[in-house]
PDB file of C-alpha atoms and ligand atoms in Angstrom:
ATOM      1  CA  MET A   1    -130.471 124.002 -46.118  1.00  0.00           C
ATOM      2  CA  ALA A   2    -130.298 123.662 -42.326  1.00  0.00           C
ATOM      3  CA  ASP A   3    -128.035 125.927 -40.255  1.00  0.00           C
ATOM      4  CA  LEU A   4    -126.056 122.879 -39.099  1.00  0.00           C
ATOM      5  CA  GLN A   5    -124.160 120.541 -41.424  1.00  0.00           C
ATOM      6  CA  ILE A   6    -122.760 117.269 -40.080  1.00  0.00           C
ATOM      7  CA  TYR A   7    -120.053 115.778 -42.298  1.00  0.00           C
ATOM      8  CA  GLY A   8    -119.186 112.106 -42.165  1.00  0.00           C
ATOM      9  CA  ILE A   9    -120.791 108.765 -42.899  1.00  0.00           C
ATOM     10  CA  ALA A  10    -122.468 107.034 -39.956  1.00  0.00           C
ATOM     11  CA  ARG A  11    -119.984 104.137 -40.151  1.00  0.00           C
ATOM     12  CA  SER A  12    -117.278 106.469 -38.858  1.00  0.00           C
ATOM     13  CA  ARG A  13    -116.769 108.523 -35.727  1.00  0.00           C
ATOM     14  CA  ALA A  14    -119.503 110.757 -37.155  1.00  0.00           C
ATOM     15  CA  PHE A  15    -121.833 108.232 -35.495  1.00  0.00           C
ATOM     16  CA  ARG A  16    -121.056 109.945 -32.192  1.00  0.00           C
ATOM     17  CA  VAL A  17    -122.191 113.323 -33.476  1.00  0.00           C
ATOM     18  CA  LEU A  18    -125.271 111.910 -35.210  1.00  0.00           C
ATOM     19  CA  TRP A  19    -126.319 110.332 -31.920  1.00  0.00           C
ATOM     20  CA  ALA A  20    -125.869 113.677 -30.122  1.00  0.00           C
ATOM     21  CA  ALA A  21    -127.758 115.589 -32.809  1.00  0.00           C
ATOM     22  CA  LYS A  22    -130.665 113.162 -32.535  1.00  0.00           C
ATOM     23  CA  GLU A  23    -130.582 113.288 -28.742  1.00  0.00           C
ATOM     24  CA  LEU A  24    -130.773 117.095 -28.940  1.00  0.00           C
ATOM     25  CA  ALA A  25    -133.458 116.997 -31.679  1.00  0.00           C
ATOM     26  CA  LEU A  26    -131.363 119.332 -33.842  1.00  0.00           C
ATOM     27  CA  ASN A  27    -132.267 120.246 -37.378  1.00  0.00           C
ATOM     28  CA  TYR A  28    -129.262 119.334 -39.535  1.00  0.00           C
ATOM     29  CA  ASP A  29    -128.090 118.251 -42.955  1.00  0.00           C
ATOM     30  CA  HIS A  30    -126.074 115.040 -43.041  1.00  0.00           C
ATOM     31  CA  VAL A  31    -123.314 115.322 -45.644  1.00  0.00           C
ATOM     32  CA  GLN A  32    -122.111 111.853 -46.650  1.00  0.00           C
ATOM     33  CA  ILE A  33    -118.349 112.310 -46.556  1.00  0.00           C
ATOM     34  CA  GLY A  34    -116.584 108.942 -46.510  1.00  0.00           C
ATOM     35  CA  PHE A  35    -113.176 107.566 -47.416  1.00  0.00           C
ATOM     36  CA  ASP A  36    -113.742 107.354 -51.148  1.00  0.00           C
ATOM     37  CA  GLY A  37    -111.850 110.576 -51.813  1.00  0.00           C
ATOM     38  CA  SER A  38    -114.772 112.793 -50.812  1.00  0.00           C
ATOM     39  CA  ASN A  39    -112.857 113.586 -47.601  1.00  0.00           C
ATOM     40  CA  LYS A  40    -109.900 114.972 -49.541  1.00  0.00           C
ATOM     41  CA  THR A  41    -111.658 117.356 -51.944  1.00  0.00           C
ATOM     42  CA  PRO A  42    -110.782 121.058 -51.704  1.00  0.00           C
ATOM     43  CA  GLU A  43    -114.364 121.725 -50.558  1.00  0.00           C
ATOM     44  CA  TYR A  44    -114.113 119.311 -47.641  1.00  0.00           C
ATOM     45  CA  LEU A  45    -110.528 120.283 -46.770  1.00  0.00           C
ATOM     46  CA  ALA A  46    -111.866 123.819 -46.351  1.00  0.00           C
ATOM     47  CA  VAL A  47    -114.140 122.415 -43.625  1.00  0.00           C
ATOM     48  CA  ASN A  48    -111.517 120.182 -41.991  1.00  0.00           C
ATOM     49  CA  PRO A  49    -107.963 120.582 -43.309  1.00  0.00           C
ATOM     50  CA  LEU A  50    -107.097 117.118 -41.905  1.00  0.00           C
ATOM     51  CA  GLY A  51    -109.627 115.506 -44.225  1.00  0.00           C
ATOM     52  CA  ALA A  52    -110.994 113.456 -41.333  1.00  0.00           C
ATOM     53  CA  VAL A  53    -114.594 113.003 -40.273  1.00  0.00           C
ATOM     54  CA  PRO A  54    -116.626 114.067 -38.472  1.00  0.00           C
ATOM     55  CA  ALA A  55    -116.722 117.822 -38.770  1.00  0.00           C
ATOM     56  CA  ILE A  56    -119.552 120.307 -38.540  1.00  0.00           C
ATOM     57  CA  VAL A  57    -120.368 123.731 -39.861  1.00  0.00           C
ATOM     58  CA  ASP A  58    -122.852 125.482 -37.598  1.00  0.00           C
ATOM     59  CA  HIS A  59    -124.042 128.888 -38.803  1.00  0.00           C
ATOM     60  CA  GLY A  60    -120.698 129.122 -40.602  1.00  0.00           C
ATOM     61  CA  PHE A  61    -118.681 128.031 -37.531  1.00  0.00           C
ATOM     62  CA  LYS A  62    -116.400 125.094 -38.366  1.00  0.00           C
ATOM     63  CA  LEU A  63    -115.448 122.465 -35.793  1.00  0.00           C
ATOM     64  CA  SER A  64    -113.815 119.048 -35.886  1.00  0.00           C
ATOM     65  CA  GLU A  65    -113.079 116.339 -33.262  1.00  0.00           C
ATOM     66  CA  SER A  66    -116.164 114.245 -32.597  1.00  0.00           C
ATOM     67  CA  LEU A  67    -116.249 114.608 -28.826  1.00  0.00           C
ATOM     68  CA  ALA A  68    -115.530 118.356 -28.854  1.00  0.00           C
ATOM     69  CA  ILE A  69    -118.356 118.756 -31.364  1.00  0.00           C
ATOM     70  CA  ASN A  70    -120.687 116.948 -28.971  1.00  0.00           C
ATOM     71  CA  LEU A  71    -119.708 119.147 -26.019  1.00  0.00           C
ATOM     72  CA  TYR A  72    -120.285 122.208 -28.177  1.00  0.00           C
ATOM     73  CA  LEU A  73    -123.646 121.069 -29.533  1.00  0.00           C
ATOM     74  CA  ALA A  74    -124.956 120.057 -26.111  1.00  0.00           C
ATOM     75  CA  LYS A  75    -123.877 123.350 -24.539  1.00  0.00           C
ATOM     76  CA  ARG A  76    -125.147 125.456 -27.399  1.00  0.00           C
ATOM     77  CA  ALA A  77    -128.541 123.717 -27.344  1.00  0.00           C
ATOM     78  CA  GLY A  78    -128.926 124.811 -23.715  1.00  0.00           C
ATOM     79  CA  SER A  79    -130.161 121.317 -23.066  1.00  0.00           C
ATOM     80  CA  GLY A  80    -130.285 119.202 -19.938  1.00  0.00           C
ATOM     81  CA  LEU A  81    -127.630 117.091 -21.612  1.00  0.00           C
ATOM     82  CA  TYR A  82    -124.965 119.663 -20.704  1.00  0.00           C
ATOM     83  CA  PRO A  83    -124.219 119.889 -16.966  1.00  0.00           C
ATOM     84  CA  ALA A  84    -125.219 122.992 -15.035  1.00  0.00           C
ATOM     85  CA  SER A  85    -122.520 123.183 -12.346  1.00  0.00           C
ATOM     86  CA  LEU A  86    -118.831 123.966 -12.830  1.00  0.00           C
ATOM     87  CA  GLU A  87    -117.911 120.695 -11.124  1.00  0.00           C
ATOM     88  CA  ASP A  88    -120.189 118.603 -13.321  1.00  0.00           C
ATOM     89  CA  GLU A  89    -118.869 120.405 -16.388  1.00  0.00           C
ATOM     90  CA  ALA A  90    -115.329 119.513 -15.308  1.00  0.00           C
ATOM     91  CA  ARG A  91    -116.388 115.891 -14.754  1.00  0.00           C
ATOM     92  CA  THR A  92    -117.833 115.903 -18.242  1.00  0.00           C
ATOM     93  CA  TRP A  93    -114.478 117.022 -19.644  1.00  0.00           C
ATOM     94  CA  GLN A  94    -112.746 114.404 -17.501  1.00  0.00           C
ATOM     95  CA  TRP A  95    -114.897 111.565 -18.858  1.00  0.00           C
ATOM     96  CA  THR A  96    -114.722 112.881 -22.399  1.00  0.00           C
ATOM     97  CA  LEU A  97    -110.929 113.051 -22.329  1.00  0.00           C
ATOM     98  CA  PHE A  98    -110.839 109.625 -20.666  1.00  0.00           C
ATOM     99  CA  ALA A  99    -112.816 108.250 -23.601  1.00  0.00           C
ATOM    100  CA  ALA A 100    -110.590 109.968 -26.173  1.00  0.00           C
ATOM    101  CA  THR A 101    -107.225 109.169 -24.621  1.00  0.00           C
ATOM    102  CA  GLU A 102    -107.733 105.930 -22.671  1.00  0.00           C
ATOM    103  CA  LEU A 103    -110.450 104.047 -24.560  1.00  0.00           C
ATOM    104  CA  ASP A 104    -110.669 105.074 -28.211  1.00  0.00           C
ATOM    105  CA  PHE A 105    -107.472 103.567 -29.619  1.00  0.00           C
ATOM    106  CA  PRO A 106    -107.378 100.266 -27.694  1.00  0.00           C
ATOM    107  CA  ILE A 107    -111.037  99.692 -28.583  1.00  0.00           C
ATOM    108  CA  LEU A 108    -110.215 100.347 -32.230  1.00  0.00           C
ATOM    109  CA  ASP A 109    -107.235  97.967 -32.063  1.00  0.00           C
ATOM    110  CA  TRP A 110    -109.379  95.264 -30.472  1.00  0.00           C
ATOM    111  CA  ALA A 111    -112.178  95.720 -33.028  1.00  0.00           C
ATOM    112  CA  ARG A 112    -109.816  95.762 -35.998  1.00  0.00           C
ATOM    113  CA  HIS A 113    -108.099  92.568 -34.920  1.00  0.00           C
ATOM    114  CA  THR A 114    -111.287  90.672 -34.025  1.00  0.00           C
ATOM    115  CA  THR A 115    -113.897  91.726 -36.593  1.00  0.00           C
ATOM    116  CA  VAL A 116    -113.074  94.710 -38.798  1.00  0.00           C
ATOM    117  CA  LEU A 117    -109.989  93.517 -40.706  1.00  0.00           C
ATOM    118  CA  PRO A 118    -110.184  90.562 -43.079  1.00  0.00           C
ATOM    119  CA  PRO A 119    -109.384  87.371 -41.093  1.00  0.00           C
ATOM    120  CA  GLU A 120    -105.918  86.952 -42.629  1.00  0.00           C
ATOM    121  CA  LYS A 121    -104.877  90.415 -41.429  1.00  0.00           C
ATOM    122  CA  ARG A 122    -106.058  89.961 -37.838  1.00  0.00           C
ATOM    123  CA  ASP A 123    -103.414  89.519 -35.153  1.00  0.00           C
ATOM    124  CA  PRO A 124    -104.793  87.915 -31.964  1.00  0.00           C
ATOM    125  CA  ALA A 125    -101.795  89.260 -30.020  1.00  0.00           C
ATOM    126  CA  VAL A 126    -102.773  92.850 -30.845  1.00  0.00           C
ATOM    127  CA  ALA A 127    -106.372  92.158 -29.796  1.00  0.00           C
ATOM    128  CA  ALA A 128    -105.218  90.563 -26.528  1.00  0.00           C
ATOM    129  CA  LYS A 129    -102.854  93.444 -25.769  1.00  0.00           C
ATOM    130  CA  ALA A 130    -105.672  95.938 -26.391  1.00  0.00           C
ATOM    131  CA  LEU A 131    -107.931  94.063 -23.973  1.00  0.00           C
ATOM    132  CA  GLY A 132    -105.159  94.129 -21.379  1.00  0.00           C
ATOM    133  CA  THR A 133    -104.831  97.884 -21.806  1.00  0.00           C
ATOM    134  CA  LEU A 134    -108.589  98.324 -21.524  1.00  0.00           C
ATOM    135  CA  ALA A 135    -109.115  96.149 -18.444  1.00  0.00           C
ATOM    136  CA  PRO A 136    -108.158  98.696 -15.731  1.00  0.00           C
ATOM    137  CA  LYS A 137    -109.976 101.492 -17.573  1.00  0.00           C
ATOM    138  CA  LEU A 138    -113.172  99.446 -17.790  1.00  0.00           C
ATOM    139  CA  ALA A 139    -112.788  98.459 -14.132  1.00  0.00           C
ATOM    140  CA  HIS A 140    -112.607 102.166 -13.271  1.00  0.00           C
ATOM    141  CA  LEU A 141    -115.769 102.836 -15.269  1.00  0.00           C
ATOM    142  CA  ASP A 142    -117.470  99.876 -13.611  1.00  0.00           C
ATOM    143  CA  ALA A 143    -116.559 101.039 -10.096  1.00  0.00           C
ATOM    144  CA  THR A 144    -117.952 104.504 -10.848  1.00  0.00           C
ATOM    145  CA  LEU A 145    -121.234 103.092 -12.109  1.00  0.00           C
ATOM    146  CA  ARG A 146    -121.874 100.691  -9.235  1.00  0.00           C
ATOM    147  CA  ASP A 147    -123.736 103.281  -7.163  1.00  0.00           C
ATOM    148  CA  ARG A 148    -125.294 105.469  -9.862  1.00  0.00           C
ATOM    149  CA  PRO A 149    -127.094 104.928 -13.166  1.00  0.00           C
ATOM    150  CA  TYR A 150    -125.072 107.516 -15.113  1.00  0.00           C
ATOM    151  CA  LEU A 151    -121.578 108.960 -14.948  1.00  0.00           C
ATOM    152  CA  LEU A 152    -122.578 112.220 -13.278  1.00  0.00           C
ATOM    153  CA  GLY A 153    -125.387 110.765 -11.177  1.00  0.00           C
ATOM    154  CA  GLU A 154    -129.070 110.231 -11.822  1.00  0.00           C
ATOM    155  CA  ARG A 155    -129.372 111.703 -15.304  1.00  0.00           C
ATOM    156  CA  PHE A 156    -128.003 110.817 -18.742  1.00  0.00           C
ATOM    157  CA  THR A 157    -125.705 113.608 -19.937  1.00  0.00           C
ATOM    158  CA  ILE A 158    -123.326 114.331 -22.764  1.00  0.00           C
ATOM    159  CA  ALA A 159    -120.604 112.700 -20.617  1.00  0.00           C
ATOM    160  CA  ASP A 160    -122.430 109.375 -20.945  1.00  0.00           C
ATOM    161  CA  LEU A 161    -123.017 109.893 -24.648  1.00  0.00           C
ATOM    162  CA  ASN A 162    -119.373 110.676 -25.334  1.00  0.00           C
ATOM    163  CA  VAL A 163    -118.024 107.674 -23.421  1.00  0.00           C
ATOM    164  CA  ALA A 164    -120.717 105.243 -24.601  1.00  0.00           C
ATOM    165  CA  SER A 165    -120.338 106.292 -28.221  1.00  0.00           C
ATOM    166  CA  VAL A 166    -116.579 105.691 -28.071  1.00  0.00           C
ATOM    167  CA  MET A 167    -117.419 102.232 -26.671  1.00  0.00           C
ATOM    168  CA  TYR A 168    -119.689 101.355 -29.609  1.00  0.00           C
ATOM    169  CA  ARG A 169    -117.558  98.387 -30.714  1.00  0.00           C
ATOM    170  CA  LEU A 170    -117.693  96.944 -27.197  1.00  0.00           C
ATOM    171  CA  LEU A 171    -121.399  96.259 -27.706  1.00  0.00           C
ATOM    172  CA  TRP A 172    -119.976  93.074 -29.241  1.00  0.00           C
ATOM    173  CA  GLY A 173    -117.361  92.610 -26.516  1.00  0.00           C
ATOM    174  CA  ASP A 174    -117.360  90.502 -23.379  1.00  0.00           C
ATOM    175  CA  LEU A 175    -118.101  92.855 -20.479  1.00  0.00           C
ATOM    176  CA  THR A 176    -119.070  90.179 -17.957  1.00  0.00           C
ATOM    177  CA  GLN A 177    -116.158  91.243 -15.717  1.00  0.00           C
ATOM    178  CA  THR A 178    -117.610  94.748 -15.515  1.00  0.00           C
ATOM    179  CA  PRO A 179    -121.389  94.239 -15.058  1.00  0.00           C
ATOM    180  CA  ALA A 180    -122.189  97.780 -13.920  1.00  0.00           C
ATOM    181  CA  ALA A 181    -120.439  99.225 -16.983  1.00  0.00           C
ATOM    182  CA  LYS A 182    -122.240  96.700 -19.186  1.00  0.00           C
ATOM    183  CA  ALA A 183    -125.662  97.624 -17.704  1.00  0.00           C
ATOM    184  CA  TRP A 184    -124.892 101.323 -18.163  1.00  0.00           C
ATOM    185  CA  LEU A 185    -123.772 100.787 -21.774  1.00  0.00           C
ATOM    186  CA  ASP A 186    -127.004  98.918 -22.516  1.00  0.00           C
ATOM    187  CA  ARG A 187    -129.007 101.702 -20.816  1.00  0.00           C
ATOM    188  CA  CYS A 188    -127.330 104.319 -22.993  1.00  0.00           C
ATOM    189  CA  TYR A 189    -127.875 102.349 -26.219  1.00  0.00           C
ATOM    190  CA  ASP A 190    -131.494 101.682 -25.319  1.00  0.00           C
ATOM    191  CA  ARG A 191    -132.303 105.358 -25.825  1.00  0.00           C
ATOM    192  CA  PRO A 192    -134.379 106.177 -28.914  1.00  0.00           C
ATOM    193  CA  ALA A 193    -131.699 108.546 -30.277  1.00  0.00           C
ATOM    194  CA  ALA A 194    -129.032 105.866 -29.935  1.00  0.00           C
ATOM    195  CA  ARG A 195    -131.234 103.343 -31.724  1.00  0.00           C
ATOM    196  CA  GLU A 196    -131.833 105.811 -34.565  1.00  0.00           C
ATOM    197  CA  ALA A 197    -128.119 106.566 -34.898  1.00  0.00           C
ATOM    198  CA  ARG A 198    -127.253 102.852 -34.874  1.00  0.00           C
ATOM    199  CA  ALA A 199    -129.796 102.209 -37.598  1.00  0.00           C
ATOM    200  CA  LEU A 200    -127.823 104.572 -39.843  1.00  0.00           C
ATOM    201  CA  ARG A 201    -124.740 102.330 -39.675  1.00  0.00           C
ATOM    202  CA  GLU A 202    -125.934  98.760 -39.134  1.00  0.00           C
TER     203      GLU A 202
HETATM  204  N1  LIG B   1    -110.026 112.231 -33.068  1.00  0.00           N
HETATM  205  C1  LIG B   1    -110.811 112.402 -34.256  1.00  0.00           C
HETATM  206  C2  LIG B   1    -110.532 111.254 -35.203  1.00  0.00           C
HETATM  207  C3  LIG B   1    -111.129 111.490 -36.574  1.00  0.00           C
HETATM  208  C4  LIG B   1    -110.777 110.341 -37.502  1.00  0.00           C
HETATM  209  O1  LIG B   1    -109.647 109.848 -37.497  1.00  0.00           O
HETATM  210  N2  LIG B   1    -111.743 109.941 -38.318  1.00  0.00           N
HETATM  211  C5  LIG B   1    -111.514 108.862 -39.245  1.00  0.00           C
HETATM  212  C6  LIG B   1    -112.796 108.115 -39.486  1.00  0.00           C
HETATM  213  S1  LIG B   1    -113.493 107.406 -38.045  1.00  0.00           S
HETATM  214  C7  LIG B   1    -111.069 109.441 -40.588  1.00  0.00           C
HETATM  215  O2  LIG B   1    -111.643 110.399 -41.057  1.00  0.00           O
HETATM  216  N3  LIG B   1    -110.046 108.840 -41.203  1.00  0.00           N
HETATM  217  C8  LIG B   1    -109.619 109.185 -42.536  1.00  0.00           C
HETATM  218  C9  LIG B   1    -108.509 110.184 -42.557  1.00  0.00           C
HETATM  219  O3  LIG B   1    -108.084 110.655 -41.485  1.00  0.00           O
HETATM  220  O4  LIG B   1    -108.058 110.481 -43.657  1.00  0.00           O
HETATM  221  C10 LIG B   1    -112.303 112.486 -33.867  1.00  0.00           C
HETATM  222  O5  LIG B   1    -112.679 111.910 -32.821  1.00  0.00           O
HETATM  223  O6  LIG B   1    -113.096 113.124 -34.578  1.00  0.00           O
END
């Protein structure tokens, strides 16, 4: 058994953590917790009392929240993925919280009401409202990325991974209004680790 366990099927927010683990070349066990009741067993509730995925156990240390897990793993690995300066670390938190609070739920709403739900349960008004909510956020991302390849500058970091992984469903969206964000998203998903993580869910 590896020292690190990652709980959660790839077709969940665990995708974000699987991408990070592959990017960091970590040795881990992937525990296939899904929504078939396996997330509500006493064993799994002892890992994450909310019964949500993902969660990790690292050398006995339990952590949930996909994006917090990624910050932890990148920092613990001592990798170039985690920023070195205090300011870049703060920017990484800024972008991570932006992804969690400004992007995650409208993207989910849009995806549910365009592709995920069965056609009869989709409400175009919900999808349109979600796109309206997303527009200024994506414009902000686009403006940031017009003069740099990655969120913090020249190098791909965990800030990019966290935001891009939250934007997974937008790979099928229309980002023509935000070409710099679209080019950045494609750059992020062109990475070998991203391709490997995608292959686990598609
Ligand atoms: N903010 C959490 C959300 C976790 C979450 O809601 N996960 C979903 C799957 S993507 C889940 O486990 N839902 C089932 C449940 O909560 O019972 C994170 O980013 O990790």
